[in-house]
Amino acid sequence: MNPSEYLSSYGVSRTAIREKLLSILSREDQALSSKEIEEKLGEDIDRVTLYRSIRLFEDKNIIHKIVIDDQTIKYKLINPKKGSTHPHFHCVECDKVLCLPETPLPQCNLPEGFSAKTQNTIVEGTCQKCNH
Ligand SMILES: [Zn+2]
Ligand SMILES: [Zn+2]
């Protein structure tokens, strides 16, 4: 599927910046922060338009947001077969964030009257590269 077909399958009309954003995100194994995306886009892109496109992709479930802390927020394309309810790995040395394979999420005993909607599991440690 080419980028513009991909976007239209999500009900998103194509613009140059959205296509570039999509191709950057689909090329990467690891999740990217908006700053990293900005660096990869290079040239003089309009930041407001970029940030708006990221938010649109999120709303349309093209990407999912991974929040490590208020300094580290990353985005990764959603694999429609996998969805976005999987744990993530955060390397504390180089700040790399990866999606991990789906595993059953731990059961929590919620207080009476509470209900769960989502659960974020972040595994922290060091990646292969930082272990050498
Ligand atoms: Zn690392
Ligand atoms: Zn993920």
Coordinates of N, CA and C and ligand atoms in Angstrom, one line a residue:
M1 N 0.9 -1.2 0.0 CA 0.0 0.0 0.0 C 0.9 1.3 0.0
N2 N 0.7 2.2 -0.9 CA 1.5 3.4 -0.9 C 0.9 4.3 0.2
P3 N 1.8 5.3 0.6 CA 1.4 6.2 1.7 C 0.0 6.9 1.5
S4 N -0.4 7.3 0.3 CA -1.6 8.0 0.2 C -2.8 7.0 0.3
E5 N -2.6 5.8 -0.2 CA -3.7 4.8 0.0 C -3.8 4.4 1.5
Y6 N -2.7 4.3 2.1 CA -2.7 4.0 3.6 C -3.4 5.1 4.3
L7 N -3.1 6.3 4.0 CA -3.8 7.4 4.7 C -5.3 7.4 4.4
S8 N -5.7 7.2 3.2 CA -7.1 7.3 2.9 C -7.9 6.1 3.5
S9 N -7.1 4.9 3.7 CA -7.8 3.8 4.4 C -8.2 4.2 5.9
Y10 N -7.5 5.2 6.4 CA -7.8 5.6 7.7 C -8.7 6.9 7.7
G11 N -9.1 7.3 6.5 CA -10.0 8.5 6.4 C -9.2 9.8 6.6
V12 N -7.9 9.7 6.2 CA -7.1 10.9 6.3 C -6.7 11.4 4.9
S13 N -6.9 12.6 4.6 CA -6.6 13.1 3.2 C -5.1 13.3 3.2
R14 N -4.5 13.1 2.0 CA -3.0 13.2 1.9 C -2.5 14.6 1.8
T15 N -1.5 14.9 2.5 CA -0.7 16.1 2.3 C 0.7 15.7 2.3
A16 N 1.6 16.6 1.8 CA 3.0 16.2 1.7 C 3.6 15.9 3.0
I17 N 3.3 16.7 4.1 CA 3.9 16.4 5.4 C 3.3 15.1 6.0
R18 N 2.0 14.8 5.8 CA 1.5 13.6 6.3 C 2.1 12.4 5.7
E19 N 2.4 12.4 4.4 CA 3.1 11.3 3.7 C 4.5 11.1 4.2
K20 N 5.2 12.3 4.4 CA 6.6 12.2 4.9 C 6.6 11.6 6.3
L21 N 5.6 12.1 7.2 CA 5.5 11.6 8.5 C 5.3 10.1 8.5
L22 N 4.4 9.6 7.7 CA 4.0 8.2 7.6 C 5.3 7.4 7.2
S23 N 6.0 7.9 6.2 CA 7.1 7.1 5.7 C 8.2 7.0 6.7
I24 N 8.5 8.1 7.5 CA 9.5 8.1 8.5 C 9.1 7.1 9.6
L25 N 7.8 7.1 10.0 CA 7.4 6.3 11.1 C 7.4 4.8 10.7
S26 N 7.1 4.5 9.4 CA 7.0 3.1 9.0 C 8.4 2.5 8.7
R27 N 9.4 3.4 8.5 CA 10.8 2.9 8.3 C 11.4 2.5 9.6
E28 N 11.0 3.1 10.7 CA 11.7 2.9 12.0 C 11.2 1.7 12.8
D29 N 12.1 0.9 13.4 CA 11.7 -0.2 14.3 C 11.4 0.4 15.7
Q30 N 12.1 1.5 16.1 CA 11.9 2.0 17.4 C 10.9 3.2 17.3
A31 N 10.3 3.5 18.4 CA 9.3 4.6 18.5 C 10.1 5.9 18.5
L32 N 9.5 7.0 17.9 CA 10.2 8.2 17.8 C 9.5 9.3 18.6
S33 N 10.3 10.3 19.1 CA 9.7 11.4 19.8 C 9.4 12.5 18.7
S34 N 8.6 13.5 19.0 CA 8.3 14.5 18.0 C 9.6 15.2 17.6
K35 N 10.5 15.3 18.5 CA 11.8 16.0 18.2 C 12.6 15.2 17.2
E36 N 12.6 13.8 17.4 CA 13.3 13.0 16.5 C 12.7 13.0 15.1
I37 N 11.4 13.0 15.1 CA 10.7 13.1 13.8 C 11.0 14.4 13.1
E38 N 11.0 15.5 13.9 CA 11.4 16.8 13.4 C 12.8 16.8 12.7
E39 N 13.7 16.1 13.4 CA 15.1 16.0 12.9 C 15.2 15.2 11.7
K40 N 14.4 14.2 11.6 CA 14.4 13.3 10.4 C 13.8 14.0 9.2
L41 N 12.8 14.8 9.5 CA 12.1 15.5 8.4 C 13.0 16.6 7.8
G42 N 13.9 17.1 8.7 CA 14.9 18.1 8.3 C 14.2 19.3 7.6
E43 N 14.9 19.9 6.7 CA 14.4 21.1 6.0 C 13.6 22.0 6.9
D44 N 13.0 23.0 6.3 CA 12.2 23.9 7.1 C 10.7 23.5 7.1
I45 N 10.4 22.5 7.9 CA 9.0 22.1 8.0 C 8.3 23.0 9.1
D46 N 7.0 23.2 8.9 CA 6.3 24.0 9.8 C 5.9 23.1 11.0
R47 N 6.5 23.5 12.2 CA 6.3 22.7 13.4 C 4.8 22.5 13.8
V48 N 4.1 23.6 13.6 CA 2.7 23.6 14.0 C 1.9 22.5 13.2
T49 N 2.2 22.5 11.9 CA 1.6 21.6 11.0 C 2.0 20.1 11.3
L50 N 3.3 20.0 11.7 CA 3.8 18.7 12.0 C 3.1 18.1 13.3
Y51 N 3.0 19.0 14.3 CA 2.4 18.6 15.6 C 0.9 18.3 15.4
R52 N 0.3 19.0 14.5 CA -1.1 18.8 14.2 C -1.3 17.5 13.5
S53 N -0.4 17.1 12.6 CA -0.4 15.9 11.9 C -0.2 14.7 12.9
I54 N 0.7 14.9 13.8 CA 0.9 13.8 14.8 C -0.3 13.6 15.6
R55 N -1.0 14.7 16.0 CA -2.2 14.5 16.8 C -3.3 13.9 16.0
L56 N -3.4 14.2 14.7 CA -4.4 13.6 13.8 C -4.2 12.1 13.7
F57 N -2.9 11.7 13.4 CA -2.5 10.3 13.3 C -2.9 9.5 14.6
E58 N -2.8 10.2 15.7 CA -3.1 9.6 17.0 C -4.6 9.4 17.1
D59 N -5.4 10.4 16.7 CA -6.8 10.4 16.8 C -7.4 9.3 15.9
K60 N -6.7 9.1 14.7 CA -7.2 8.1 13.7 C -6.6 6.7 13.9
N61 N -5.9 6.6 15.0 CA -5.3 5.3 15.4 C -4.3 4.8 14.3
I62 N -3.6 5.7 13.7 CA -2.5 5.3 12.8 C -1.3 5.1 13.6
I63 N -1.1 5.9 14.7 CA 0.0 5.7 15.6 C -0.5 5.6 17.0
H64 N 0.4 5.1 17.9 CA 0.0 5.2 19.3 C 1.1 5.9 20.0
K65 N 0.7 6.5 21.1 CA 1.6 7.3 21.9 C 2.1 6.5 23.1
I66 N 3.4 6.6 23.3 CA 4.0 5.9 24.5 C 4.6 6.9 25.4
V67 N 4.0 7.0 26.6 CA 4.5 8.0 27.5 C 5.4 7.4 28.6
I68 N 6.7 7.7 28.6 CA 7.6 7.2 29.6 C 7.5 8.1 30.8
D69 N 7.8 9.4 30.6 CA 7.6 10.4 31.6 C 7.4 11.7 30.8
D70 N 7.3 12.9 31.5 CA 7.0 14.1 30.8 C 8.2 14.5 29.8
Q71 N 9.4 13.9 30.0 CA 10.5 14.2 29.1 C 10.4 13.3 27.8
T72 N 10.0 12.1 28.0 CA 10.0 11.1 26.9 C 8.7 10.7 26.5
I73 N 8.2 11.2 25.4 CA 6.9 10.8 24.8 C 7.2 10.4 23.4
K74 N 6.9 9.1 23.0 CA 7.3 8.6 21.7 C 6.1 8.1 20.9
Y75 N 6.2 8.0 19.6 CA 5.1 7.6 18.8 C 5.6 6.4 17.9
K76 N 4.7 5.5 17.6 CA 5.0 4.4 16.8 C 3.7 4.0 16.0
L77 N 4.0 3.6 14.8 CA 2.9 3.2 13.9 C 2.1 2.0 14.6
I78 N 0.8 2.0 14.5 CA 0.1 0.8 15.0 C 0.0 -0.3 14.0
N79 N 0.4 -1.5 14.4 CA 0.3 -2.6 13.5 C -1.2 -3.1 13.7
P80 N -2.0 -3.0 12.7 CA -3.4 -3.3 12.9 C -3.7 -4.7 13.4
K81 N -2.7 -5.6 13.1 CA -2.8 -7.0 13.6 C -2.5 -7.1 15.1
K82 N -1.7 -6.1 15.6 CA -1.2 -6.2 17.0 C -1.9 -5.2 17.9
G83 N -2.4 -4.1 17.3 CA -3.1 -3.1 18.2 C -2.1 -2.4 19.0
S84 N -2.6 -1.8 20.1 CA -1.6 -0.9 20.9 C -1.6 -1.3 22.4
T85 N -2.1 -2.5 22.7 CA -2.1 -2.9 24.1 C -1.0 -4.0 24.4
H86 N 0.2 -3.5 24.2 CA 1.3 -4.4 24.4 C 2.3 -3.6 25.3
P87 N 3.2 -4.3 26.0 CA 4.2 -3.6 26.8 C 5.2 -2.9 26.0
H88 N 5.9 -2.0 26.6 CA 7.0 -1.2 25.9 C 8.3 -1.4 26.6
F89 N 9.4 -1.3 25.9 CA 10.7 -1.3 26.5 C 11.3 0.1 26.4
H90 N 11.9 0.6 27.5 CA 12.6 1.9 27.5 C 14.0 1.7 28.0
C91 N 15.0 2.0 27.1 CA 16.4 2.0 27.5 C 16.7 3.2 28.2
V92 N 17.2 3.0 29.5 CA 17.5 4.2 30.3 C 18.8 4.9 29.9
E93 N 19.6 4.2 29.1 CA 20.9 4.8 28.7 C 20.7 5.7 27.5
C94 N 20.0 5.1 26.4 CA 20.0 5.9 25.1 C 18.5 6.4 24.8
D95 N 17.6 6.1 25.7 CA 16.2 6.6 25.5 C 15.4 5.9 24.4
K96 N 16.0 4.8 23.9 CA 15.3 4.1 22.9 C 14.0 3.5 23.4
V97 N 12.9 3.5 22.7 CA 11.7 2.9 23.1 C 11.2 1.9 22.0
L98 N 10.9 0.7 22.4 CA 10.5 -0.4 21.5 C 9.1 -0.9 21.9
C99 N 8.3 -1.4 20.9 CA 7.1 -2.1 21.2 C 7.5 -3.6 21.5
L100 N 7.0 -4.2 22.5 CA 7.3 -5.6 22.8 C 6.1 -6.4 22.3
P101 N 6.3 -7.7 22.1 CA 5.2 -8.6 21.6 C 4.1 -8.6 22.7
E102 N 2.9 -8.8 22.2 CA 1.7 -8.9 23.1 C 1.9 -10.0 24.1
T103 N 1.7 -9.6 25.4 CA 1.7 -10.7 26.4 C 0.4 -10.4 27.3
P104 N -0.1 -11.4 28.0 CA -1.2 -11.1 28.8 C -0.9 -10.1 29.9
L105 N -1.7 -9.1 30.0 CA -1.4 -8.0 31.0 C -1.8 -8.5 32.4
P106 N -1.0 -8.1 33.4 CA -1.3 -8.5 34.7 C -2.7 -8.1 35.2
Q107 N -3.3 -9.0 35.9 CA -4.6 -8.7 36.4 C -4.5 -7.8 37.7
C108 N -5.3 -6.8 37.7 CA -5.3 -5.9 38.9 C -6.6 -6.1 39.7
N109 N -6.4 -6.0 41.0 CA -7.6 -6.1 41.8 C -8.1 -4.6 42.0
L110 N -9.1 -4.2 41.3 CA -9.5 -2.8 41.5 C -10.5 -2.7 42.7
P111 N -10.5 -1.5 43.3 CA -11.4 -1.3 44.4 C -12.9 -1.4 43.8
E112 N -13.8 -1.8 44.6 CA -15.2 -1.9 44.2 C -15.7 -0.6 43.6
G113 N -16.4 -0.8 42.4 CA -16.9 0.3 41.7 C -16.0 1.0 40.7
F114 N -14.8 0.5 40.7 CA -13.8 1.1 39.7 C -13.8 0.2 38.5
S115 N -13.5 0.8 37.3 CA -13.4 0.0 36.1 C -12.1 0.4 35.3
A116 N -11.5 -0.5 34.7 CA -10.2 -0.2 34.0 C -10.5 0.0 32.5
K117 N -9.8 1.0 31.9 CA -9.9 1.2 30.5 C -8.6 0.8 29.8
T118 N -7.5 1.3 30.2 CA -6.3 1.0 29.6 C -5.2 0.7 30.6
Q119 N -4.1 0.1 30.2 CA -3.0 -0.2 31.1 C -1.7 0.0 30.3
N120 N -0.8 0.7 30.9 CA 0.5 0.9 30.2 C 1.6 0.2 31.0
T121 N 2.2 -0.7 30.3 CA 3.3 -1.4 30.9 C 4.6 -1.0 30.3
I122 N 5.5 -0.4 31.1 CA 6.8 0.0 30.6 C 7.9 -0.8 31.3
V123 N 8.7 -1.5 30.5 CA 9.8 -2.2 31.1 C 11.0 -1.4 30.9
E124 N 11.8 -1.1 31.9 CA 12.9 -0.2 31.8 C 14.2 -1.1 32.0
G125 N 15.2 -0.7 31.2 CA 16.5 -1.4 31.3 C 17.5 -0.8 30.3
T126 N 18.4 -1.7 29.8 CA 19.3 -1.2 28.8 C 19.2 -2.1 27.6
C127 N 19.4 -1.5 26.4 CA 19.2 -2.2 25.2 C 20.5 -3.0 24.9
Q128 N 20.5 -3.8 23.8 CA 21.6 -4.6 23.4 C 22.9 -3.7 23.2
K129 N 22.6 -2.6 22.5 CA 23.7 -1.7 22.1 C 24.4 -1.1 23.3
C130 N 23.6 -0.7 24.3 CA 24.1 -0.1 25.5 C 24.7 -1.1 26.5
N131 N 24.4 -2.4 26.3 CA 25.0 -3.5 27.1 C 26.4 -3.9 26.7
H132 N 26.9 -3.3 25.6 CA 28.2 -3.7 25.1 C 29.2 -2.6 25.4
Ligands
ZN1 ZN 20.2 1.8 24.7
ZN2 ZN 3.8 0.0 21.0

